[in-house]
mmCIF file of N, CA and C in Angstrom:
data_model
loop_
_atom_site.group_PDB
_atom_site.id
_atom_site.type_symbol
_atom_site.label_atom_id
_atom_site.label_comp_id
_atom_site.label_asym_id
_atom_site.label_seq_id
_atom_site.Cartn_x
_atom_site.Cartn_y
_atom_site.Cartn_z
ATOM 1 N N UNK A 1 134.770 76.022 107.907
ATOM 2 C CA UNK A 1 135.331 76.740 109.036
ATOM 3 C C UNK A 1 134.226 77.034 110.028
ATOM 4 N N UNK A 2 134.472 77.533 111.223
ATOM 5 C CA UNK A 2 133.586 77.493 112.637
ATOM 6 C C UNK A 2 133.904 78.995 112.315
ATOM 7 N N UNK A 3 132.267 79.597 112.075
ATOM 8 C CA UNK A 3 132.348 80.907 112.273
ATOM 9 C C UNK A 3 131.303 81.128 113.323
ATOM 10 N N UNK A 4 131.509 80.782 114.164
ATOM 11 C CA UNK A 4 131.110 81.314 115.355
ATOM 12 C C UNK A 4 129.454 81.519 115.717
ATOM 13 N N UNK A 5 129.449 81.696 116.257
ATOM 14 C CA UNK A 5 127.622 81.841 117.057
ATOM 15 C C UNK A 5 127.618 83.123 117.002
ATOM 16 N N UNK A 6 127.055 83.736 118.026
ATOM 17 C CA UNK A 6 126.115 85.170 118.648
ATOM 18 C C UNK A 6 127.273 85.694 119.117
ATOM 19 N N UNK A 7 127.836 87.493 119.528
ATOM 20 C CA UNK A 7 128.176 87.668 120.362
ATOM 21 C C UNK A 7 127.865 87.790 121.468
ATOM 22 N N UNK A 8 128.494 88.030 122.691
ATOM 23 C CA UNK A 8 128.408 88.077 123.714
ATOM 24 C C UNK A 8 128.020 89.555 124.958
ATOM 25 N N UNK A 9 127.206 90.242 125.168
ATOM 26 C CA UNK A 9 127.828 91.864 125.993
ATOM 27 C C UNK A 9 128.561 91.393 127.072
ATOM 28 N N UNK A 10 129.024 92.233 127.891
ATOM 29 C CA UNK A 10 129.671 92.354 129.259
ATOM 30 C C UNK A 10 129.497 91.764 130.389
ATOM 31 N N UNK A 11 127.606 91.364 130.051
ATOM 32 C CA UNK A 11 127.145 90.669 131.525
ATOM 33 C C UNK A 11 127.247 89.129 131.041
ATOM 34 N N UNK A 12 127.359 89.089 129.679
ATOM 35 C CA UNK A 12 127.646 87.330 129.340
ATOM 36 C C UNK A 12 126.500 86.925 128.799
ATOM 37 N N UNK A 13 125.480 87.910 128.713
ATOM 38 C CA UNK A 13 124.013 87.878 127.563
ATOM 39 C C UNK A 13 124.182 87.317 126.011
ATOM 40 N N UNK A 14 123.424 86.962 125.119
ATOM 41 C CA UNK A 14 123.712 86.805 124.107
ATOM 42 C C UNK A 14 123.159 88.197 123.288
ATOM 43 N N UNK A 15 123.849 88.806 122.135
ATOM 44 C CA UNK A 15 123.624 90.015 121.564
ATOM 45 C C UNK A 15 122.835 89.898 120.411
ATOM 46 N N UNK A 16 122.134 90.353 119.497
ATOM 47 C CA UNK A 16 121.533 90.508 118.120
ATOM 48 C C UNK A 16 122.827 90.129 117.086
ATOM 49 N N UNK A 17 124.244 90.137 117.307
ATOM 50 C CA UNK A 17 124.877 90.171 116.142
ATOM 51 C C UNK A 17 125.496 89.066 116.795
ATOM 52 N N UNK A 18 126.171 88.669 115.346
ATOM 53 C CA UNK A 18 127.120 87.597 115.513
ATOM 54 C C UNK A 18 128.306 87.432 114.911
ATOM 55 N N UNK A 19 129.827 86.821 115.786
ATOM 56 C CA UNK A 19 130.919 87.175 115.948
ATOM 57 C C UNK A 19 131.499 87.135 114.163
ATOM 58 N N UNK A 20 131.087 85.789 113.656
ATOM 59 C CA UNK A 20 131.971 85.626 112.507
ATOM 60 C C UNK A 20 133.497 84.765 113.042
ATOM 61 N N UNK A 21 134.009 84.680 111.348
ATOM 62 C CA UNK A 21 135.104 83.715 112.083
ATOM 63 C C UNK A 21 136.211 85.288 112.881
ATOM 64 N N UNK A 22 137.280 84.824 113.538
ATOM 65 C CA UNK A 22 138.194 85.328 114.042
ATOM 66 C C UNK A 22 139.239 85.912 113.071
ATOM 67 N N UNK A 23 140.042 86.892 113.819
ATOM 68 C CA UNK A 23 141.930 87.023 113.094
ATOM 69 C C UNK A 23 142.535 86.078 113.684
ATOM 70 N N UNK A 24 142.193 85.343 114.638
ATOM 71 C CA UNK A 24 143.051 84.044 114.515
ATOM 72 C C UNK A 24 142.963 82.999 114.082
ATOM 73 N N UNK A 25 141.433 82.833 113.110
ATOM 74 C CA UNK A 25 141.232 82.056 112.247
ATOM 75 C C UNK A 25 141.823 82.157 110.880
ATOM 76 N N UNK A 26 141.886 83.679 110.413
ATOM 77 C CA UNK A 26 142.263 83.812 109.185
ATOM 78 C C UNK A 26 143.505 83.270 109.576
ATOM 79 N N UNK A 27 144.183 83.901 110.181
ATOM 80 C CA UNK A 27 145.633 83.622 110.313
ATOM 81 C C UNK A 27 145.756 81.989 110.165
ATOM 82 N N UNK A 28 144.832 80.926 110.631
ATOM 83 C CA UNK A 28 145.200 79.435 110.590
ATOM 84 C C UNK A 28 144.601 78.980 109.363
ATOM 85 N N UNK A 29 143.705 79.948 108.681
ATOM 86 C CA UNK A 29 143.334 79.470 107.048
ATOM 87 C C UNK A 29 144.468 80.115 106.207
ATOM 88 N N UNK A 30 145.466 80.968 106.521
ATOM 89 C CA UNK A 30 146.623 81.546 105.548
ATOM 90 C C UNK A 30 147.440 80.300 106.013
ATOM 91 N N UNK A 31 148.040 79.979 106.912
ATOM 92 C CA UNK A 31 148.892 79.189 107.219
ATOM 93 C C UNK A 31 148.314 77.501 106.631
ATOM 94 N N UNK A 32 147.413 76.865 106.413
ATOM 95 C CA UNK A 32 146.489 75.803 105.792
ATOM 96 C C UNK A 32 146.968 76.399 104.595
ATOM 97 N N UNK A 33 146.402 77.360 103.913
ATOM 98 C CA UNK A 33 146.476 77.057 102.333
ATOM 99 C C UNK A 33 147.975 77.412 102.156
ATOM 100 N N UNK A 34 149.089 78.174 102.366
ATOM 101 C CA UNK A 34 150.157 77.708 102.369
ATOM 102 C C UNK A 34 150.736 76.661 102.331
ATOM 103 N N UNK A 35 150.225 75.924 103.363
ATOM 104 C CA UNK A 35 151.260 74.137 103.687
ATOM 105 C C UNK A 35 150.309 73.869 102.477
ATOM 106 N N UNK A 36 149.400 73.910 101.915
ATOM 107 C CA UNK A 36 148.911 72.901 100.886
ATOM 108 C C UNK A 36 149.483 73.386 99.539
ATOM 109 N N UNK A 37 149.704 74.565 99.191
ATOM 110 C CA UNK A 37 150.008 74.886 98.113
ATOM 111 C C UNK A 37 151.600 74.289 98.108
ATOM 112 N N UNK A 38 152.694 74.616 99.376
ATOM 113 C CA UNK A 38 154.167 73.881 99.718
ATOM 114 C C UNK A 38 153.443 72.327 99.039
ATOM 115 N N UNK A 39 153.147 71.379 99.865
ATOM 116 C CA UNK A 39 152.608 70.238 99.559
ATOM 117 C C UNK A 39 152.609 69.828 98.048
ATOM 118 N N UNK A 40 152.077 70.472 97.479
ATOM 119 C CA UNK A 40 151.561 70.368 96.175
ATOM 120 C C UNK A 40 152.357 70.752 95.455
ATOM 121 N N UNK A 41 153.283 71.868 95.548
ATOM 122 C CA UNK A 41 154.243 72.377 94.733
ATOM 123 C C UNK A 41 153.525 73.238 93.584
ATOM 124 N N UNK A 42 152.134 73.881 93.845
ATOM 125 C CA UNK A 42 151.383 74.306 92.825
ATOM 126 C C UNK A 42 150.454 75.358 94.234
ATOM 127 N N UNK A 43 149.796 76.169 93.194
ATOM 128 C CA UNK A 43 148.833 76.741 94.259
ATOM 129 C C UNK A 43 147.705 75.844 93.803
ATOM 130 N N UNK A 44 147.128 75.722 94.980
ATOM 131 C CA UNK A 44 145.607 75.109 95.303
ATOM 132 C C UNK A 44 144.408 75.642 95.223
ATOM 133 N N UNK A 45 143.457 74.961 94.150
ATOM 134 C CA UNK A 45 142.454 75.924 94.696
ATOM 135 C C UNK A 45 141.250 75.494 95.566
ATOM 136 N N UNK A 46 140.735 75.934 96.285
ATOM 137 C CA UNK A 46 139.707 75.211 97.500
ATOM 138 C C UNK A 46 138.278 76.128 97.467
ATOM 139 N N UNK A 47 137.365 75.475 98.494
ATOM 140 C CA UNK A 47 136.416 75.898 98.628
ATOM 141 C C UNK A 47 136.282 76.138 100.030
ATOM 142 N N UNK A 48 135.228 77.009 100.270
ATOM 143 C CA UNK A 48 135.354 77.140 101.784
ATOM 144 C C UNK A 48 133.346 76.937 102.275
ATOM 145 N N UNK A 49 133.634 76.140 103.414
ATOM 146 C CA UNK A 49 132.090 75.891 104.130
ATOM 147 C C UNK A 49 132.162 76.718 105.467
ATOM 148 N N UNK A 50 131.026 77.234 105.961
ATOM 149 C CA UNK A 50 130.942 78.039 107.013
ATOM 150 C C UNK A 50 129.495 78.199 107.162
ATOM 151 N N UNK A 51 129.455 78.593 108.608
ATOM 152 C CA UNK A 51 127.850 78.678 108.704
ATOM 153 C C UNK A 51 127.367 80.547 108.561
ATOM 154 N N UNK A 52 128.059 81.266 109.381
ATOM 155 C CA UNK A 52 127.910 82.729 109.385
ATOM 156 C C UNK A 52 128.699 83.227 108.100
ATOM 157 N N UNK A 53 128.281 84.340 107.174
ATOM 158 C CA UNK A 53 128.633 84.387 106.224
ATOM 159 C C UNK A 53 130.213 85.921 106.558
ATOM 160 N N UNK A 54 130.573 85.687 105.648
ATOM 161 C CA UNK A 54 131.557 86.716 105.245
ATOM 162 C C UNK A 54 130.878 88.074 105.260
ATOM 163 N N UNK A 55 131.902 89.001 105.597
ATOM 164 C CA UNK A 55 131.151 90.637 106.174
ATOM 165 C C UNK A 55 131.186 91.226 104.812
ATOM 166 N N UNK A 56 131.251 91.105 104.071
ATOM 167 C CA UNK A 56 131.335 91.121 102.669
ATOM 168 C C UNK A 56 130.151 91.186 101.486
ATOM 169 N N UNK A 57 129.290 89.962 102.045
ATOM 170 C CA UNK A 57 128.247 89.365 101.606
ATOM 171 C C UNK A 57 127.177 90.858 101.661
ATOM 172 N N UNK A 58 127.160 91.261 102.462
ATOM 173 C CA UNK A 58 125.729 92.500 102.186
ATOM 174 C C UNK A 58 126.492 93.396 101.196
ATOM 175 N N UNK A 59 127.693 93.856 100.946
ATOM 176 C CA UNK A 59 128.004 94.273 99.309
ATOM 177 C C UNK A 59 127.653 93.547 98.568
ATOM 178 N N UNK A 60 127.875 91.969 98.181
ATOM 179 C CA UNK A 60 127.368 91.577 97.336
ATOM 180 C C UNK A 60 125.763 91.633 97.554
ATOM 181 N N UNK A 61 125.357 91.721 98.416
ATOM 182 C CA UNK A 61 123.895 91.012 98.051
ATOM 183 C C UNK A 61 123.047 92.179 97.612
ATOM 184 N N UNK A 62 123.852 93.810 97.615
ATOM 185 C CA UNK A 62 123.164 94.897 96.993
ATOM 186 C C UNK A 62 123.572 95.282 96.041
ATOM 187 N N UNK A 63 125.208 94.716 95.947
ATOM 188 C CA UNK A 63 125.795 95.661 94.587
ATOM 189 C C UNK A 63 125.704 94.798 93.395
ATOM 190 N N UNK A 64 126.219 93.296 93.507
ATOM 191 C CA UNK A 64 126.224 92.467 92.258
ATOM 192 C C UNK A 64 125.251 91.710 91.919
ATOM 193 N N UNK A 65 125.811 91.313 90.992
ATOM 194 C CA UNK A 65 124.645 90.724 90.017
ATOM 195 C C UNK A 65 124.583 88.550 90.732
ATOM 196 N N UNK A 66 123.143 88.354 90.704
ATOM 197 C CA UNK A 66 122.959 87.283 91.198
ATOM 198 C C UNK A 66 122.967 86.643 90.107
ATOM 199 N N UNK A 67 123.537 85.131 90.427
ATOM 200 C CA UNK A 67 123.872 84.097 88.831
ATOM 201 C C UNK A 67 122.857 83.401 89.158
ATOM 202 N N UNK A 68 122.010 82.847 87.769
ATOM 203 C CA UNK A 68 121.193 81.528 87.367
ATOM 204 C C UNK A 68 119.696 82.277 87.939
ATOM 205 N N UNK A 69 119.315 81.264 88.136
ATOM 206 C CA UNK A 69 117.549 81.325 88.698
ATOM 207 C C UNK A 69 117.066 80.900 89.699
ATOM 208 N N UNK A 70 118.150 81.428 90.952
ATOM 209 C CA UNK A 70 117.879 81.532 92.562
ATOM 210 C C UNK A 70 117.246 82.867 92.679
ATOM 211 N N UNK A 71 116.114 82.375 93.576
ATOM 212 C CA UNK A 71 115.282 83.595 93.579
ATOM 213 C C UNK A 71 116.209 84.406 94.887
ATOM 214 N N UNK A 72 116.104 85.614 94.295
ATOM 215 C CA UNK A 72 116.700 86.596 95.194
ATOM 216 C C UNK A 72 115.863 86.639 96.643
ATOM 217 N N UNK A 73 115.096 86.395 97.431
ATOM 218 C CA UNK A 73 114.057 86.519 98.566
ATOM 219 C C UNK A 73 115.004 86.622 99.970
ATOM 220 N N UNK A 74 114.377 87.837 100.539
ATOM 221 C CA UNK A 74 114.874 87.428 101.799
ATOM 222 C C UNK A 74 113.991 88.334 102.526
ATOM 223 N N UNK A 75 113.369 87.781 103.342
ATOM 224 C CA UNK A 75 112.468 88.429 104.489
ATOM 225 C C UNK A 75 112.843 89.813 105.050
ATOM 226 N N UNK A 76 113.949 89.985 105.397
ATOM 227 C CA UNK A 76 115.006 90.685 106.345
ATOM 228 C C UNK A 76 115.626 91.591 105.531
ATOM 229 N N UNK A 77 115.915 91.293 104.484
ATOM 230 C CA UNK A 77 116.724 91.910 103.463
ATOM 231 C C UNK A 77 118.057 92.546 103.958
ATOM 232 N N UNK A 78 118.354 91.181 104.687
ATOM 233 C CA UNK A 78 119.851 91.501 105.230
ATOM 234 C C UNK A 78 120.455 89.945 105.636
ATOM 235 N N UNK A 79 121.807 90.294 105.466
ATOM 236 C CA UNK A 79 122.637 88.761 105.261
ATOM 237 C C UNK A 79 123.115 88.123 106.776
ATOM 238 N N UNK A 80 122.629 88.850 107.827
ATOM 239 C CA UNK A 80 123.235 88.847 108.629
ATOM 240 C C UNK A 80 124.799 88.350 109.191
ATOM 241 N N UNK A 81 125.536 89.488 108.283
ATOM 242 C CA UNK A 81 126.834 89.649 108.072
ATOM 243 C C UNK A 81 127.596 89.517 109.992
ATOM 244 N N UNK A 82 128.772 89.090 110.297
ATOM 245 C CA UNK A 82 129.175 89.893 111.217
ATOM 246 C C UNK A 82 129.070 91.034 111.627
ATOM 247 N N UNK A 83 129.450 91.390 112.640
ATOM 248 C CA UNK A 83 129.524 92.930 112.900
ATOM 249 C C UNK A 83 130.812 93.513 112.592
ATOM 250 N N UNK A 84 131.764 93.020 112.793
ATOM 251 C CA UNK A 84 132.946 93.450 112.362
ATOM 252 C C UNK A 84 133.723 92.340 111.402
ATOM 253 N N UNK A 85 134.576 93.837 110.569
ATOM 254 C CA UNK A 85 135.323 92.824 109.203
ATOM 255 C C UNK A 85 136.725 92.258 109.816
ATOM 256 N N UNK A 86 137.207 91.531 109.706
ATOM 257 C CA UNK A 86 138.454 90.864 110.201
ATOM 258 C C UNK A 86 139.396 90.690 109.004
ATOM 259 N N UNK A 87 139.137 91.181 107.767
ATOM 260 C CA UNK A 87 139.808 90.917 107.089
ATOM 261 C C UNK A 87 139.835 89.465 106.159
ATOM 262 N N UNK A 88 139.193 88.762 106.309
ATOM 263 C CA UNK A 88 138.612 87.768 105.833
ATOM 264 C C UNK A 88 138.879 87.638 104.258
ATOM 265 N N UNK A 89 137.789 88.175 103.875
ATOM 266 C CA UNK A 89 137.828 88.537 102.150
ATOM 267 C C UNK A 89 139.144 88.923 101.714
ATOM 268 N N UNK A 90 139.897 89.695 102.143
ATOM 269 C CA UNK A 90 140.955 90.762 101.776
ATOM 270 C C UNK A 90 142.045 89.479 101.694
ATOM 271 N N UNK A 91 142.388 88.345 102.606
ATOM 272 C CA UNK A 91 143.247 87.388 103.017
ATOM 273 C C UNK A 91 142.741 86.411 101.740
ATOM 274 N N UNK A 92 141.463 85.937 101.554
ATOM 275 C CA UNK A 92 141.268 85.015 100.671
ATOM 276 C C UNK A 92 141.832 85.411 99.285
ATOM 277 N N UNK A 93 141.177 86.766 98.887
ATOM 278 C CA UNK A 93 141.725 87.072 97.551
ATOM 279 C C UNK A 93 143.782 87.334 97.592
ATOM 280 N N UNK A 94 144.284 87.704 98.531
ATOM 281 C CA UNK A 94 145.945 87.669 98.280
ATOM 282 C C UNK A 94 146.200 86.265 98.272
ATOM 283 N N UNK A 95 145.643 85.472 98.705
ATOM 284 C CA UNK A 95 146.077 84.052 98.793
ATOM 285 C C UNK A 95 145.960 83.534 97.335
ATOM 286 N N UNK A 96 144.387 83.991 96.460
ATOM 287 C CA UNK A 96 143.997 83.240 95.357
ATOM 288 C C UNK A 96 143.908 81.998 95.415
ATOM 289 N N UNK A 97 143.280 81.427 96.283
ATOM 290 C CA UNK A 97 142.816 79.653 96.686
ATOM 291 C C UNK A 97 141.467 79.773 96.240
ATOM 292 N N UNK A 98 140.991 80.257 97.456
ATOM 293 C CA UNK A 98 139.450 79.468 97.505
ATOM 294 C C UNK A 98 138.512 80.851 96.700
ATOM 295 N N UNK A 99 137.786 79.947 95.474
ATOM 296 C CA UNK A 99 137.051 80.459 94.412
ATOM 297 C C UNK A 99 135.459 80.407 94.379
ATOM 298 N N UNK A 100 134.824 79.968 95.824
ATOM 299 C CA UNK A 100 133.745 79.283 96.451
ATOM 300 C C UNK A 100 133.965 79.727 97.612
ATOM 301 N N UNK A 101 133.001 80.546 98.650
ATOM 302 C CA UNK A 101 132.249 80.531 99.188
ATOM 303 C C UNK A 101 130.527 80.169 99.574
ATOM 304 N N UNK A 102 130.512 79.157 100.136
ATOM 305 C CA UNK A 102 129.471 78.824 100.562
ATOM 306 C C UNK A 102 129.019 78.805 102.468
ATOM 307 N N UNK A 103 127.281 79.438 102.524
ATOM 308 C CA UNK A 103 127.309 79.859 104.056
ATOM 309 C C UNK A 103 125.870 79.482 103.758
ATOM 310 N N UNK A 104 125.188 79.190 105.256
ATOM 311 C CA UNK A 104 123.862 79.090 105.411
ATOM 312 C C UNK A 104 123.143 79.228 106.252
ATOM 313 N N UNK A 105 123.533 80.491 107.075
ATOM 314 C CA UNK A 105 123.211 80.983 107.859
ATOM 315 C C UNK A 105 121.605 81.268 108.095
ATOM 316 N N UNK A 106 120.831 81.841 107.431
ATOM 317 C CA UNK A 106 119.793 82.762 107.325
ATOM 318 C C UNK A 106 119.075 81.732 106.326
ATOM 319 N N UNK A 107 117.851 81.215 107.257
ATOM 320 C CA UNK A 107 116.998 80.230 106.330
ATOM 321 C C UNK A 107 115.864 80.691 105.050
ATOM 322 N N UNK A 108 116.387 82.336 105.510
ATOM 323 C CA UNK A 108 115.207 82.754 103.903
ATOM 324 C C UNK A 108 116.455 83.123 102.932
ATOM 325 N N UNK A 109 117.632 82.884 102.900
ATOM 326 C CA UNK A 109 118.242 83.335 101.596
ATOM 327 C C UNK A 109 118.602 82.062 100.917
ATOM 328 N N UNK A 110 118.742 82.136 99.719
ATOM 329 C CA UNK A 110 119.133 81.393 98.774
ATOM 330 C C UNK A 110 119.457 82.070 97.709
ATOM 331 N N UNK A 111 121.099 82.044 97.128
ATOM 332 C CA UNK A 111 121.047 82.637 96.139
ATOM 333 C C UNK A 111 122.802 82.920 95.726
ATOM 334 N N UNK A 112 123.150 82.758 94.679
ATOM 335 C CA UNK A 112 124.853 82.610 93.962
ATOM 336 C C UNK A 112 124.892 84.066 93.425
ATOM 337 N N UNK A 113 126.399 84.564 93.945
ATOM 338 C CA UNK A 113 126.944 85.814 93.533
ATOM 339 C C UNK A 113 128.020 85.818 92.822
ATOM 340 N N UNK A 114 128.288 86.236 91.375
ATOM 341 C CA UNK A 114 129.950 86.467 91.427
ATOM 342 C C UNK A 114 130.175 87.671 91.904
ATOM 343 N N UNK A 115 131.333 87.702 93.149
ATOM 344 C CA UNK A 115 132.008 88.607 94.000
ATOM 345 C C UNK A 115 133.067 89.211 93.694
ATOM 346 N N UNK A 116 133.332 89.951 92.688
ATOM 347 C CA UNK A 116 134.354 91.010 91.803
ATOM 348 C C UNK A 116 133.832 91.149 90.462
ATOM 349 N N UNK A 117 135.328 91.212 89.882
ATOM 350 C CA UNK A 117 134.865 91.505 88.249
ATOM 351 C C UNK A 117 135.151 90.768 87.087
ATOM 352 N N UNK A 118 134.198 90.550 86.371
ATOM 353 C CA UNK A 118 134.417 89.911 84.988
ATOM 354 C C UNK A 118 135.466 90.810 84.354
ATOM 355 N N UNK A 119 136.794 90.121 83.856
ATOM 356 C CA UNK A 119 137.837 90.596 83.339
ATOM 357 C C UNK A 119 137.759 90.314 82.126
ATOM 358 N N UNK A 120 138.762 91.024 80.413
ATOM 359 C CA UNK A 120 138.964 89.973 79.444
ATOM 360 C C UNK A 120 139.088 88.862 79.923
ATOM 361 N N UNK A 121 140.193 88.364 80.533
ATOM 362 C CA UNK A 121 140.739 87.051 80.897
ATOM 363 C C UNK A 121 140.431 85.947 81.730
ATOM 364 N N UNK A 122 139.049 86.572 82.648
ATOM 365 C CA UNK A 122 137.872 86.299 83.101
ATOM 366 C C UNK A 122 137.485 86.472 84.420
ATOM 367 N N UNK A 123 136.978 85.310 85.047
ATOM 368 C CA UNK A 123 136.439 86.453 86.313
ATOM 369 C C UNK A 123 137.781 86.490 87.576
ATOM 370 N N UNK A 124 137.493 87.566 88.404
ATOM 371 C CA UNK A 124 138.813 87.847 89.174
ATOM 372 C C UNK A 124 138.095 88.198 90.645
ATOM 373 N N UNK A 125 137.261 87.219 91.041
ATOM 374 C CA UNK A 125 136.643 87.351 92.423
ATOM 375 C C UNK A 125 136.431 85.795 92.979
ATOM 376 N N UNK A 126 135.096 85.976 93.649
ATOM 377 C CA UNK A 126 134.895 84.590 94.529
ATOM 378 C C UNK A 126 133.579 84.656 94.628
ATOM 379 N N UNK A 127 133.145 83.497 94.265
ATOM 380 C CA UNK A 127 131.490 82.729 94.056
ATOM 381 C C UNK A 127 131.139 82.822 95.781
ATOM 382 N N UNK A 128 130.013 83.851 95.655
ATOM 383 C CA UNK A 128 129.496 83.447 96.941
ATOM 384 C C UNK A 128 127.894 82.917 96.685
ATOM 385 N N UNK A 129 127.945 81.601 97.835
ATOM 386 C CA UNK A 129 126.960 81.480 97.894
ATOM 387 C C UNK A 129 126.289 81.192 99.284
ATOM 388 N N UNK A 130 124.722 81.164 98.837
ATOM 389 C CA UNK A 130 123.493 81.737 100.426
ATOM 390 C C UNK A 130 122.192 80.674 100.202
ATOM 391 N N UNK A 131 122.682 79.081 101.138
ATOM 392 C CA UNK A 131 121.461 78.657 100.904
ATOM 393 C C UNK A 131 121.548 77.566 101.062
ATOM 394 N N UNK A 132 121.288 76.398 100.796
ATOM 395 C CA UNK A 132 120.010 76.519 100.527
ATOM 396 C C UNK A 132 118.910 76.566 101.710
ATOM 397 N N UNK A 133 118.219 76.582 101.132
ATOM 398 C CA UNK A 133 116.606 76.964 102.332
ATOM 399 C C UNK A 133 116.414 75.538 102.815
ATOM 400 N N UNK A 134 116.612 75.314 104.068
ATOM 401 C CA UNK A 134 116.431 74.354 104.674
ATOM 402 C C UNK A 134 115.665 74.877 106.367
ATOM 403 N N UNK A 135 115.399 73.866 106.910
ATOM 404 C CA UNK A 135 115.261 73.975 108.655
ATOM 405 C C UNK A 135 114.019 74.866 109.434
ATOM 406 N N UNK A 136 114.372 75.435 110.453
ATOM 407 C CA UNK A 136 113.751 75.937 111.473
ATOM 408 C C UNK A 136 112.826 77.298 110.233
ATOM 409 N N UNK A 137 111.782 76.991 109.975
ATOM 410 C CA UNK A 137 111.116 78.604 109.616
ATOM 411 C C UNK A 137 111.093 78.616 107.957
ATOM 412 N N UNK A 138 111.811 77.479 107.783
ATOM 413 C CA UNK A 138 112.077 77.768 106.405
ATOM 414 C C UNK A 138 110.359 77.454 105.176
#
C-alpha cells in the first residue's frame, strides 16, 4: 500500500511528520479483502507492504517482545509512526486477513514483533515487521 510521504503545513512546506496511509485507504483495503475472501468463498489471509509504518508500531516497539536475533537498534529510538491513527490496525484485526506487516521506512530499524497476544490456541495479533537496513545512511 502507498502510505504516503511527509505532511504538508498551510503554506505547502513539507512538515517533520508524515501522513501515513488514509481513511480512504482503509476503506479500499476493507473493500479488497472482502471481494477476495467473496472470491474465494473462504477468508483470506494476506500480507501487507508499505513504506511508512502503522501508528501502532511505537507500542510495539516499547511494549512487546522482539522475535529471533534482529538487533533491536535504532538511532532515534522512534518508529517514525504517523501522526495521526486512522484506524488502520483496528480495521486489519476485524477483518482477520493480513497476519504480516511489513514497512521500511527508517533505515536504522530492523527488527520482527508479535503484535498482541499469545493465546492457548495461539497467537491472536499481527507480525510486524521494520527493515531491513538498506540505502541512504544506512
Amino acid at each position: 500500500m502507498d502510505s504516503q510521504a511527509k505532511n504538508f503545513d498551510e503554506n505547502g512546506k513539507k512538515s517533520k511528520t508524515y501522513q501515513g496511509v488514509t481513511s480512504n485507504q482503509v476503506q479500499w483495503y476493507e473493500n479488497q479483502i472482502n471481494a477476495l475472501n467473496e472470491r474465494a468463498g473462504r477468508e483470506v489471509k494476506s500480507s501487507l507492504f508499505m513504506h511508512v509504518p502503522l501508528y501502532e508500531y511505537v507500542d510495539a516497539w516499547l511494549n512487546y517482545k522482539h522475535v529471533g536475533d534482529f538487533p533491536a537498534i535504532n538511532i532515534e529510538a522512534r518508529c517514525n509512526e504517523p501522526e495521526k491513527n486512522v484506524g488502520f490496525y483496528d480495521k486489519i484485526k476485524a477483518l482477520n486477513s493480513t497476519e504480516f506487516v511489513a514497512v521500511g521506512h527508517d533505515h536504522d530499524f530492523n527488527w520482527l514483533i508479535k503484535y498482541g497476544e499469545d493465546k492457548d490456541n495461539g497467537f491472536d495479533g499481527v507480525y510486524f515487521s521494520y527493515g531491513r537496513v538498506s540505502g541512504v545512511n544506512a
